[in-house]
mmCIF file of C-alpha atoms in Angstrom:
data_model
loop_
_atom_site.group_PDB
_atom_site.id
_atom_site.type_symbol
_atom_site.label_atom_id
_atom_site.label_comp_id
_atom_site.label_asym_id
_atom_site.label_seq_id
_atom_site.Cartn_x
_atom_site.Cartn_y
_atom_site.Cartn_z
ATOM 1 C CA MET A 23 -1.384 22.619 138.797
ATOM 2 C CA SER A 24 -4.438 24.772 139.491
ATOM 3 C CA ARG A 25 -6.943 25.634 136.769
ATOM 4 C CA ARG A 26 -6.085 29.300 137.173
ATOM 5 C CA LEU A 27 -2.408 28.657 136.461
ATOM 6 C CA ALA A 28 -3.300 26.406 133.517
ATOM 7 C CA LEU A 29 -5.422 29.224 132.067
ATOM 8 C CA ILE A 30 -2.622 31.761 132.534
ATOM 9 C CA LEU A 31 -0.147 29.441 130.808
ATOM 10 C CA ALA A 32 -2.604 28.865 127.947
ATOM 11 C CA VAL A 33 -2.920 32.644 127.510
ATOM 12 C CA THR A 34 0.883 32.854 127.525
ATOM 13 C CA CYS A 35 0.989 30.323 124.683
ATOM 14 C CA ALA A 36 -1.663 32.294 122.778
ATOM 15 C CA VAL A 37 0.225 35.573 123.090
ATOM 16 C CA GLY A 38 3.597 34.008 122.251
ATOM 17 C CA VAL A 39 2.318 32.277 119.114
ATOM 18 C CA GLY A 40 0.180 35.275 118.136
ATOM 19 C CA ASN A 41 3.287 37.456 117.889
ATOM 20 C CA ILE A 42 4.479 35.225 115.034
ATOM 21 C CA TYR A 43 1.272 35.444 113.020
ATOM 22 C CA PHE A 44 -0.179 38.929 113.493
ATOM 23 C CA PRO A 45 2.374 40.678 111.197
ATOM 24 C CA GLN A 46 1.034 38.621 108.276
ATOM 25 C CA ALA A 47 -2.264 40.537 108.235
ATOM 26 C CA ILE A 48 -0.701 44.008 108.284
ATOM 27 C CA SER A 49 2.109 43.496 105.763
ATOM 28 C CA PRO A 50 0.279 45.579 103.078
ATOM 29 C CA LEU A 51 -0.275 48.352 105.637
ATOM 30 C CA VAL A 52 3.427 48.306 106.508
ATOM 31 C CA ALA A 53 4.307 48.588 102.811
ATOM 32 C CA ALA A 54 2.008 51.570 102.350
ATOM 33 C CA GLY A 55 2.972 53.260 105.623
ATOM 34 C CA LEU A 56 6.712 53.024 105.044
ATOM 35 C CA ARG A 57 6.450 53.500 101.260
ATOM 36 C CA GLU A 58 8.082 50.175 100.526
ATOM 37 C CA SER A 59 7.228 47.512 97.975
ATOM 38 C CA PRO A 60 5.073 44.572 99.162
ATOM 39 C CA ASP A 61 8.023 42.213 98.662
ATOM 40 C CA SER A 62 10.237 44.352 100.881
ATOM 41 C CA ALA A 63 7.552 44.640 103.568
ATOM 42 C CA ALA A 64 7.179 40.838 103.532
ATOM 43 C CA LEU A 65 10.692 40.685 105.036
ATOM 44 C CA VAL A 66 9.072 41.598 108.358
ATOM 45 C CA VAL A 67 7.017 38.392 108.330
ATOM 46 C CA THR A 68 9.878 36.239 107.066
ATOM 47 C CA THR A 69 12.352 37.621 109.601
ATOM 48 C CA THR A 70 9.940 37.004 112.471
ATOM 49 C CA GLN A 71 9.430 33.379 111.429
ATOM 50 C CA VAL A 72 13.121 32.704 110.880
ATOM 51 C CA GLY A 73 13.877 34.281 114.246
ATOM 52 C CA TYR A 74 11.279 32.022 115.887
ATOM 53 C CA THR A 75 12.927 28.887 114.514
ATOM 54 C CA ALA A 76 16.315 30.143 115.713
ATOM 55 C CA GLY A 77 14.853 30.934 119.138
ATOM 56 C CA ILE A 78 13.500 27.407 119.501
ATOM 57 C CA PHE A 79 16.936 25.947 118.881
ATOM 58 C CA LEU A 80 19.029 28.524 120.734
ATOM 59 C CA LEU A 81 16.906 29.545 123.722
ATOM 60 C CA VAL A 82 14.415 26.800 124.584
ATOM 61 C CA PRO A 83 17.145 24.399 125.874
ATOM 62 C CA LEU A 84 17.934 26.990 128.555
ATOM 63 C CA GLY A 85 14.633 26.024 130.182
ATOM 64 C CA ASP A 86 16.512 23.043 131.640
ATOM 65 C CA ARG A 87 19.310 25.266 132.950
ATOM 66 C CA LEU A 88 17.591 28.419 134.252
ATOM 67 C CA PRO A 89 14.719 28.832 136.741
ATOM 68 C CA TYR A 90 11.517 28.768 134.695
ATOM 69 C CA ARG A 91 9.951 31.833 136.282
ATOM 70 C CA SER A 92 12.825 34.243 135.755
ATOM 71 C CA PHE A 93 13.603 32.792 132.314
ATOM 72 C CA LEU A 94 10.032 33.089 131.057
ATOM 73 C CA VAL A 95 9.513 36.559 132.505
ATOM 74 C CA THR A 96 12.775 37.759 130.947
ATOM 75 C CA LEU A 97 11.835 36.370 127.542
ATOM 76 C CA LEU A 98 8.462 38.105 127.647
ATOM 77 C CA ALA A 99 9.991 41.372 128.808
ATOM 78 C CA VAL A 100 12.494 41.387 125.931
ATOM 79 C CA THR A 101 9.701 40.482 123.494
ATOM 80 C CA GLY A 102 7.663 43.408 124.807
ATOM 81 C CA VAL A 103 10.568 45.792 124.265
ATOM 82 C CA GLY A 104 11.067 44.394 120.754
ATOM 83 C CA LEU A 105 7.378 44.927 119.914
ATOM 84 C CA LEU A 106 7.596 48.492 121.231
ATOM 85 C CA ALA A 107 10.667 49.140 119.083
ATOM 86 C CA ALA A 108 8.882 47.693 116.041
ATOM 87 C CA GLY A 109 5.852 49.907 116.628
ATOM 88 C CA CYS A 110 8.086 52.977 116.791
ATOM 89 C CA ALA A 111 10.397 52.022 113.899
ATOM 90 C CA PRO A 112 10.917 54.991 111.526
ATOM 91 C CA ALA A 113 11.883 52.851 108.526
ATOM 92 C CA LEU A 114 11.954 49.276 107.277
ATOM 93 C CA PRO A 115 15.493 48.250 108.386
ATOM 94 C CA PRO A 116 14.867 49.014 112.095
ATOM 95 C CA LEU A 117 11.478 47.288 111.824
ATOM 96 C CA VAL A 118 13.110 44.168 110.392
ATOM 97 C CA ALA A 119 15.742 44.200 113.160
ATOM 98 C CA ALA A 120 13.067 44.566 115.851
ATOM 99 C CA SER A 121 11.048 41.767 114.220
ATOM 100 C CA ALA A 122 14.062 39.473 114.412
ATOM 101 C CA LEU A 123 14.348 40.194 118.138
ATOM 102 C CA VAL A 124 10.635 39.501 118.622
ATOM 103 C CA GLY A 125 10.867 36.235 116.680
ATOM 104 C CA VAL A 126 13.853 34.928 118.618
ATOM 105 C CA THR A 127 12.401 35.707 122.051
ATOM 106 C CA THR A 128 8.690 34.965 121.591
ATOM 107 C CA VAL A 129 9.241 31.257 122.237
ATOM 108 C CA ALA A 130 7.124 31.334 125.396
ATOM 109 C CA ALA A 131 4.842 28.509 124.227
ATOM 110 C CA GLN A 132 7.834 26.192 123.800
ATOM 111 C CA VAL A 133 9.127 27.061 127.276
ATOM 112 C CA VAL A 134 5.700 26.738 128.899
ATOM 113 C CA ALA A 135 5.082 23.197 127.604
ATOM 114 C CA PRO A 136 8.022 21.561 129.459
ATOM 115 C CA LEU A 137 7.245 23.682 132.525
ATOM 116 C CA ALA A 138 3.627 22.496 132.609
ATOM 117 C CA ALA A 139 4.659 18.886 132.008
ATOM 118 C CA GLY A 140 6.714 19.026 135.198
ATOM 119 C CA LEU A 141 3.863 20.500 137.265
ATOM 120 C CA VAL A 142 1.281 17.758 136.647
ATOM 121 C CA ALA A 143 1.068 14.030 137.208
ATOM 122 C CA ALA A 144 1.746 11.748 134.247
ATOM 123 C CA ASP A 145 -1.927 10.745 133.996
ATOM 124 C CA ARG A 146 -2.950 14.396 133.450
ATOM 125 C CA ARG A 147 -0.137 15.435 131.151
ATOM 126 C CA GLY A 148 -2.065 14.875 127.932
ATOM 127 C CA ALA A 149 -5.029 16.967 129.098
ATOM 128 C CA VAL A 150 -2.754 19.863 130.067
ATOM 129 C CA MET A 151 -0.871 19.667 126.747
ATOM 130 C CA GLY A 152 -4.230 19.824 124.973
ATOM 131 C CA THR A 153 -5.239 22.919 126.938
ATOM 132 C CA LEU A 154 -1.967 24.681 126.124
ATOM 133 C CA LEU A 155 -2.282 23.754 122.471
ATOM 134 C CA SER A 156 -5.794 25.219 122.434
ATOM 135 C CA GLY A 157 -4.256 28.484 123.609
ATOM 136 C CA SER A 158 -1.654 28.367 120.838
ATOM 137 C CA ILE A 159 -4.324 27.676 118.213
ATOM 138 C CA GLY A 160 -6.443 30.533 119.526
ATOM 139 C CA GLY A 161 -3.481 32.889 119.379
ATOM 140 C CA MET A 162 -2.669 31.821 115.818
ATOM 141 C CA LEU A 163 -6.249 32.306 114.609
ATOM 142 C CA LEU A 164 -7.172 35.465 116.490
ATOM 143 C CA ALA A 165 -3.868 37.280 115.944
ATOM 144 C CA ARG A 166 -4.566 37.896 112.253
ATOM 145 C CA THR A 167 -8.076 39.183 112.944
ATOM 146 C CA PHE A 168 -6.839 41.373 115.806
ATOM 147 C CA SER A 169 -3.999 42.952 113.859
ATOM 148 C CA GLY A 170 -5.922 43.353 110.606
ATOM 149 C CA THR A 171 -8.880 45.084 112.249
ATOM 150 C CA LEU A 172 -6.773 47.290 114.516
ATOM 151 C CA GLY A 173 -4.399 48.121 111.688
ATOM 152 C CA GLU A 174 -7.246 49.239 109.424
ATOM 153 C CA TRP A 175 -8.562 51.533 112.164
ATOM 154 C CA LEU A 176 -5.375 52.983 113.618
ATOM 155 C CA GLY A 177 -2.535 52.120 111.255
ATOM 156 C CA TRP A 178 0.096 49.383 111.171
ATOM 157 C CA ARG A 179 1.904 50.577 114.307
ATOM 158 C CA ALA A 180 -1.104 50.058 116.586
ATOM 159 C CA PRO A 181 -0.998 46.210 116.644
ATOM 160 C CA TYR A 182 2.674 46.273 117.644
ATOM 161 C CA LEU A 183 2.101 48.785 120.428
ATOM 162 C CA VAL A 184 -0.974 47.000 121.799
ATOM 163 C CA ALA A 185 0.839 43.644 121.632
ATOM 164 C CA SER A 186 3.759 45.188 123.531
ATOM 165 C CA VAL A 187 1.473 46.289 126.355
ATOM 166 C CA LEU A 188 -0.188 42.842 126.506
ATOM 167 C CA VAL A 189 3.144 41.012 126.627
ATOM 168 C CA LEU A 190 4.561 43.248 129.369
ATOM 169 C CA LEU A 191 1.386 42.858 131.454
ATOM 170 C CA LEU A 192 1.595 39.092 131.032
ATOM 171 C CA ALA A 193 5.232 39.124 132.156
ATOM 172 C CA THR A 194 4.168 40.955 135.312
ATOM 173 C CA VAL A 195 1.382 38.449 136.014
ATOM 174 C CA LEU A 196 3.724 35.477 135.558
ATOM 175 C CA ALA A 197 6.305 37.037 137.871
ATOM 176 C CA TYR A 198 3.771 36.759 140.695
ATOM 177 C CA THR A 199 1.941 33.535 139.797
ATOM 178 C CA LEU A 200 4.539 31.049 138.551
ATOM 179 C CA PRO A 201 6.006 28.739 141.197
ATOM 180 C CA ASP A 202 9.720 28.949 141.870
ATOM 181 C CA MET A 203 11.179 25.708 140.483
ATOM 182 C CA THR A 204 14.732 24.424 140.648
ATOM 183 C CA PRO A 205 16.162 23.855 137.154
ATOM 184 C CA PRO A 206 16.823 20.158 136.455
ATOM 185 C CA SER A 207 20.240 20.621 134.825
ATOM 186 C CA ARG A 208 23.522 22.368 135.579
ATOM 187 C CA GLN A 209 25.108 21.723 132.192
ATOM 188 C CA PRO A 210 26.792 24.658 130.431
ATOM 189 C CA TYR A 211 25.001 26.224 127.490
ATOM 190 C CA PRO A 212 27.074 24.589 124.689
ATOM 191 C CA ALA A 213 26.392 21.199 126.244
ATOM 192 C CA LEU A 214 22.647 21.928 126.313
ATOM 193 C CA LEU A 215 22.658 22.723 122.601
ATOM 194 C CA ALA A 216 24.604 19.573 121.792
ATOM 195 C CA GLU A 217 22.300 17.555 124.040
ATOM 196 C CA SER A 218 19.278 18.228 121.833
ATOM 197 C CA LEU A 219 21.088 16.629 118.908
ATOM 198 C CA ARG A 220 22.373 13.769 121.067
ATOM 199 C CA LEU A 221 18.872 13.016 122.299
ATOM 200 C CA LEU A 222 17.780 12.553 118.686
ATOM 201 C CA ARG A 223 20.432 9.870 118.329
ATOM 202 C CA THR A 224 19.775 8.070 121.604
ATOM 203 C CA GLU A 225 15.982 8.252 122.047
ATOM 204 C CA PRO A 226 14.070 6.161 119.481
ATOM 205 C CA ASP A 227 10.680 7.412 120.704
ATOM 206 C CA LEU A 228 11.844 10.994 120.208
ATOM 207 C CA ARG A 229 12.938 10.218 116.657
ATOM 208 C CA ARG A 230 9.653 8.631 115.691
ATOM 209 C CA SER A 231 7.652 11.427 117.331
ATOM 210 C CA CYS A 232 9.717 13.922 115.313
ATOM 211 C CA LEU A 233 9.081 11.927 112.134
ATOM 212 C CA TYR A 234 5.335 11.761 112.804
ATOM 213 C CA GLN A 235 4.981 15.490 113.378
ATOM 214 C CA ALA A 236 7.384 16.534 110.615
ATOM 215 C CA THR A 237 5.508 14.526 107.964
ATOM 216 C CA VAL A 238 2.018 15.485 109.170
ATOM 217 C CA PHE A 239 2.949 19.158 109.581
ATOM 218 C CA ALA A 240 4.504 19.075 106.107
ATOM 219 C CA GLY A 241 1.183 17.950 104.653
ATOM 220 C CA PHE A 242 -0.675 20.564 106.685
ATOM 221 C CA SER A 243 1.650 23.323 105.437
ATOM 222 C CA ALA A 244 1.384 22.137 101.838
ATOM 223 C CA VAL A 245 -2.411 22.390 101.943
ATOM 224 C CA TRP A 246 -2.559 25.837 103.522
ATOM 225 C CA THR A 247 0.195 27.207 101.310
ATOM 226 C CA CYS A 248 -1.560 26.135 98.115
ATOM 227 C CA LEU A 249 -5.142 26.781 99.189
ATOM 228 C CA ALA A 250 -4.882 30.446 98.166
ATOM 229 C CA PHE A 251 -3.865 29.391 94.649
ATOM 230 C CA LEU A 252 -6.916 27.155 94.376
ATOM 231 C CA LEU A 253 -9.472 29.584 95.805
ATOM 232 C CA THR A 254 -8.269 32.548 93.753
ATOM 233 C CA GLY A 255 -7.903 30.460 90.586
ATOM 234 C CA PRO A 256 -10.458 29.679 87.885
ATOM 235 C CA ALA A 257 -12.125 26.853 89.837
ATOM 236 C CA TYR A 258 -13.508 29.295 92.434
ATOM 237 C CA GLY A 259 -12.559 32.840 91.466
ATOM 238 C CA LEU A 260 -12.682 34.058 95.082
ATOM 239 C CA GLY A 261 -10.631 36.780 96.763
ATOM 240 C CA ALA A 262 -7.686 36.226 99.054
ATOM 241 C CA GLN A 263 -9.884 36.966 102.082
ATOM 242 C CA ALA A 264 -11.672 33.665 101.444
ATOM 243 C CA VAL A 265 -8.568 31.845 102.678
ATOM 244 C CA GLY A 266 -8.747 33.722 105.969
ATOM 245 C CA MET A 267 -12.417 32.859 106.369
ATOM 246 C CA LEU A 268 -11.702 29.206 105.661
ATOM 247 C CA ALA A 269 -8.906 29.266 108.242
ATOM 248 C CA LEU A 270 -11.492 30.080 110.919
ATOM 249 C CA VAL A 271 -12.743 26.513 110.502
ATOM 250 C CA GLY A 272 -9.640 25.547 112.470
ATOM 251 C CA ALA A 273 -11.147 27.223 115.538
ATOM 252 C CA ALA A 274 -12.960 23.935 116.174
ATOM 253 C CA THR A 275 -9.624 22.387 117.105
ATOM 254 C CA MET A 276 -9.497 24.673 120.159
ATOM 255 C CA LEU A 277 -12.388 22.640 121.554
ATOM 256 C CA TRP A 278 -11.084 19.300 120.371
ATOM 257 C CA THR A 279 -7.460 19.271 121.587
ATOM 258 C CA PRO A 280 -8.297 19.087 125.342
ATOM 259 C CA PHE A 281 -10.460 16.044 124.562
ATOM 260 C CA ALA A 282 -7.600 14.536 122.559
ATOM 261 C CA GLY A 283 -5.336 15.124 125.558
ATOM 262 C CA ARG A 284 -7.702 13.211 127.827
ATOM 263 C CA LEU A 285 -7.723 10.354 125.307
ATOM 264 C CA VAL A 286 -3.924 10.296 125.428
ATOM 265 C CA ASP A 287 -4.059 10.096 129.230
ATOM 266 C CA ARG A 288 -6.472 7.149 129.112
ATOM 267 C CA ARG A 289 -5.250 5.215 126.078
ATOM 268 C CA GLY A 290 -1.664 6.350 125.600
ATOM 269 C CA PRO A 291 -0.210 8.287 122.654
ATOM 270 C CA ASP A 292 0.165 5.408 120.190
ATOM 271 C CA PRO A 293 -3.574 4.721 119.573
ATOM 272 C CA VAL A 294 -4.226 8.460 119.219
ATOM 273 C CA ASN A 295 -1.375 8.770 116.712
ATOM 274 C CA LEU A 296 -2.810 5.882 114.712
ATOM 275 C CA VAL A 297 -6.252 7.477 114.476
ATOM 276 C CA CYS A 298 -4.697 10.831 113.545
ATOM 277 C CA MET A 299 -2.655 9.359 110.698
ATOM 278 C CA LEU A 300 -5.722 7.592 109.322
ATOM 279 C CA GLY A 301 -7.584 10.898 109.660
ATOM 280 C CA ILE A 302 -4.918 12.621 107.540
ATOM 281 C CA LEU A 303 -5.395 9.999 104.824
ATOM 282 C CA VAL A 304 -9.161 10.501 104.863
ATOM 283 C CA SER A 305 -8.733 14.288 104.760
ATOM 284 C CA ALA A 306 -6.503 13.970 101.673
ATOM 285 C CA ALA A 307 -9.266 12.010 99.918
ATOM 286 C CA VAL A 308 -11.929 14.551 100.918
ATOM 287 C CA LEU A 309 -9.773 17.508 99.901
ATOM 288 C CA THR A 310 -9.250 15.999 96.442
ATOM 289 C CA ALA A 311 -12.928 16.676 95.707
ATOM 290 C CA GLY A 312 -12.208 20.362 96.219
ATOM 291 C CA ALA A 313 -10.546 20.514 92.806
ATOM 292 C CA ARG A 314 -13.932 20.395 91.053
ATOM 293 C CA GLY A 315 -15.019 23.812 92.338
ATOM 294 C CA GLY A 316 -18.563 24.929 93.022
ATOM 295 C CA ALA A 317 -20.573 24.411 96.187
ATOM 296 C CA LEU A 318 -19.682 20.716 96.466
ATOM 297 C CA GLY A 319 -15.984 21.468 96.073
ATOM 298 C CA LEU A 320 -16.090 24.209 98.679
ATOM 299 C CA THR A 321 -17.897 21.894 101.091
ATOM 300 C CA ALA A 322 -15.174 19.314 100.556
ATOM 301 C CA LEU A 323 -12.510 21.918 101.310
ATOM 302 C CA ILE A 324 -14.242 22.950 104.531
ATOM 303 C CA LEU A 325 -14.663 19.362 105.749
ATOM 304 C CA GLY A 326 -11.200 18.300 104.595
ATOM 305 C CA THR A 327 -9.327 21.185 106.193
ATOM 306 C CA LEU A 328 -11.280 20.719 109.426
ATOM 307 C CA LEU A 329 -10.343 17.039 109.583
ATOM 308 C CA LEU A 330 -6.742 17.856 108.655
ATOM 309 C CA ASP A 331 -6.485 20.487 111.410
ATOM 310 C CA VAL A 332 -8.010 18.247 114.074
ATOM 311 C CA ALA A 333 -5.809 15.279 113.142
ATOM 312 C CA MET A 334 -2.598 17.326 113.010
ATOM 313 C CA GLN A 335 -3.171 19.097 116.332
ATOM 314 C CA SER A 336 -4.327 15.924 118.108
ATOM 315 C CA GLY A 337 -1.193 14.173 116.886
ATOM 316 C CA MET A 338 0.827 17.052 118.342
ATOM 317 C CA VAL A 339 -0.721 16.398 121.772
ATOM 318 C CA ALA A 340 0.075 12.676 121.557
ATOM 319 C CA ASN A 341 3.644 13.247 120.394
ATOM 320 C CA GLN A 342 4.430 15.795 123.089
ATOM 321 C CA ALA A 343 3.021 13.538 125.796
ATOM 322 C CA ARG A 344 5.302 10.736 124.589
ATOM 323 C CA VAL A 345 8.344 13.000 124.306
ATOM 324 C CA PHE A 346 7.942 14.622 127.745
ATOM 325 C CA ALA A 347 7.708 11.200 129.408
ATOM 326 C CA LEU A 348 11.170 10.189 128.180
ATOM 327 C CA ARG A 349 13.499 12.330 130.318
ATOM 328 C CA PRO A 350 11.955 14.501 133.055
ATOM 329 C CA ASP A 351 15.342 16.193 133.520
ATOM 330 C CA ALA A 352 15.626 17.201 129.853
ATOM 331 C CA ARG A 353 12.138 18.237 128.756
ATOM 332 C CA SER A 354 13.215 21.581 127.290
ATOM 333 C CA ARG A 355 15.976 19.935 125.255
ATOM 334 C CA LEU A 356 13.564 17.234 124.103
ATOM 335 C CA ASN A 357 11.061 19.886 123.076
ATOM 336 C CA THR A 358 13.780 21.773 121.212
ATOM 337 C CA ALA A 359 14.620 18.710 119.123
ATOM 338 C CA TYR A 360 10.950 17.894 118.563
ATOM 339 C CA MET A 361 9.749 21.386 117.585
ATOM 340 C CA THR A 362 12.786 22.088 115.385
ATOM 341 C CA CYS A 363 12.069 18.924 113.398
ATOM 342 C CA ALA A 364 8.367 19.816 113.201
ATOM 343 C CA TYR A 365 9.052 23.297 111.807
ATOM 344 C CA LEU A 366 11.644 22.004 109.374
ATOM 345 C CA GLY A 367 9.014 19.552 108.149
ATOM 346 C CA GLY A 368 6.495 22.366 107.786
ATOM 347 C CA SER A 369 8.939 24.462 105.753
ATOM 348 C CA ALA A 370 9.721 21.506 103.497
ATOM 349 C CA GLY A 371 5.997 20.832 103.088
ATOM 350 C CA SER A 372 5.331 24.372 101.888
ATOM 351 C CA TRP A 373 8.152 24.082 99.341
ATOM 352 C CA LEU A 374 6.996 20.669 98.100
ATOM 353 C CA GLY A 375 3.354 21.752 98.021
ATOM 354 C CA VAL A 376 4.035 24.682 95.686
ATOM 355 C CA ARG A 377 5.926 22.393 93.322
ATOM 356 C CA ALA A 378 3.246 19.703 93.454
ATOM 357 C CA TYR A 379 0.612 22.329 92.653
ATOM 358 C CA GLY A 380 2.658 23.601 89.726
ATOM 359 C CA GLN A 381 3.064 20.106 88.290
ATOM 360 C CA ALA A 382 -0.290 18.464 89.032
ATOM 361 C CA GLY A 383 -2.615 21.106 90.464
ATOM 362 C CA TRP A 384 -4.655 20.672 93.627
ATOM 363 C CA ARG A 385 -4.879 16.886 93.200
ATOM 364 C CA GLY A 386 -1.081 16.758 93.252
ATOM 365 C CA VAL A 387 -1.057 18.543 96.618
ATOM 366 C CA CYS A 388 -3.602 16.061 98.008
ATOM 367 C CA ALA A 389 -1.486 13.170 96.711
ATOM 368 C CA LEU A 390 1.526 14.655 98.506
ATOM 369 C CA VAL A 391 -0.461 14.822 101.765
ATOM 370 C CA ALA A 392 -1.508 11.197 101.366
ATOM 371 C CA LEU A 393 2.056 10.085 100.645
ATOM 372 C CA LEU A 394 3.396 11.852 103.740
ATOM 373 C CA ALA A 395 0.659 10.298 105.884
ATOM 374 C CA VAL A 396 1.485 6.829 104.508
ATOM 375 C CA LEU A 397 5.162 7.313 105.415
ATOM 376 C CA ALA A 398 4.239 8.222 108.993
ATOM 377 C CA LEU A 399 1.704 5.397 109.214
ATOM 378 C CA ALA A 400 4.197 2.810 107.947
ATOM 379 C CA ARG A 401 6.737 3.862 110.589
ATOM 380 C CA HIS A 402 4.056 3.793 113.263
ATOM 381 C CA LEU A 403 2.917 0.282 112.350
ATOM 382 C CA VAL A 404 6.520 -0.908 112.563
ATOM 383 C CA ALA A 405 6.757 0.615 116.045
ATOM 384 C CA LEU A 406 3.497 -1.024 117.122
ATOM 385 C CA TYR A 407 3.850 -4.486 115.599
ATOM 386 C CA GLY A 408 7.334 -4.871 114.175
ATOM 387 C CA ARG A 409 9.114 -5.335 117.533
ATOM 388 C CA ARG A 410 6.409 -6.569 119.849
ATOM 389 C CA PRO A 411 8.698 -8.487 122.305
ATOM 390 C CA GLN A 412 10.851 -5.416 122.946
ATOM 391 C CA LEU A 413 7.803 -3.214 123.403
ATOM 392 C CA ASP A 414 6.295 -5.624 125.868
ATOM 393 C CA GLU A 415 9.450 -5.514 127.966
ATOM 394 C CA THR A 416 9.404 -1.709 128.126
ATOM 395 C CA PRO A 417 7.717 -0.195 131.182
ATOM 396 C CA ALA A 418 4.345 1.346 130.457
ATOM 397 C CA THR A 419 5.467 4.767 131.637
ATOM 398 C CA SER A 420 8.208 4.953 129.019
ATOM 399 C CA ARG A 421 5.781 4.128 126.214
ATOM 400 C CA ARG A 422 3.443 6.944 127.150
#
């Protein structure tokens, strides 16, 4: 794969993921513009996220059945139309319906990852996954800033309309730059959906990769869900915008994930996973100091969230490299199983985090993060040392 194509695919990931996150920043503007309550306007964000999870399960497996170029271009084109419809929506119900369409179809990042894995040699797969993940992180971080600033200037419709133009331009670029690849499977659609579940039963390395990411992402979601409570509470007394500023710390992971990918290529995913899980444990300890407030507490929050972000995203690179090496003919179905488990873990982490905060405050959230990391670490140590003879008999390529 050329560097130019890798850059285009990274931008595709950024735009696809950004469509999930940019409505969060303009939800108050939507409420005011459509004369709805904030709770009602929040349905736009919720519907987009629920649609995204459904799209991962329902559409991503088709990447193994349909030609990548036409499939990806079609998805982006439909997303562009959905964004245009959202920007022109006269009331909340049509906006919610258009947001559902956008959420379901903006799964480009999850389609691009298996595509890219099939275009590079195994010893470069980690580096490419890291580059794509950097694009996704950039899209997640910049989308809120883009939509919030543009929305304040031109109203809530402007981010949707500008995003629509960007997505349709990207679809045109991909139509002329993506190679024409033969799909690896001829299975009918119902069989593809069932295959994702079957792969979870039959592929032990897929199951443990799903467990690693689900637990780590759960801890990550718990921290970021409860951080607003801490910063706006009596310990700090800051505004909600402080959470957004703190989130910009995660921009450092855009620079780190390509390096993590190269480490995966050289050392394999297992050592990288081990370091990441230990990093999560250390971040939980550092974040605990944030409960005290003041300058020292805020410093602890900055350092702890940075370490948490780097460890979680680096673990994502390692897990995807391992998963994509299992079945070259089923990478989209493998990614469907993996990402569905990861997002279910994230949703559970947000729910558990709120309850831990209510019962034990910020220290309870940090304890939850540590517990989840210990669960992942215990499973990983069993995989590394609990069945050494079987691992030694497995070809190196299948362990990657």
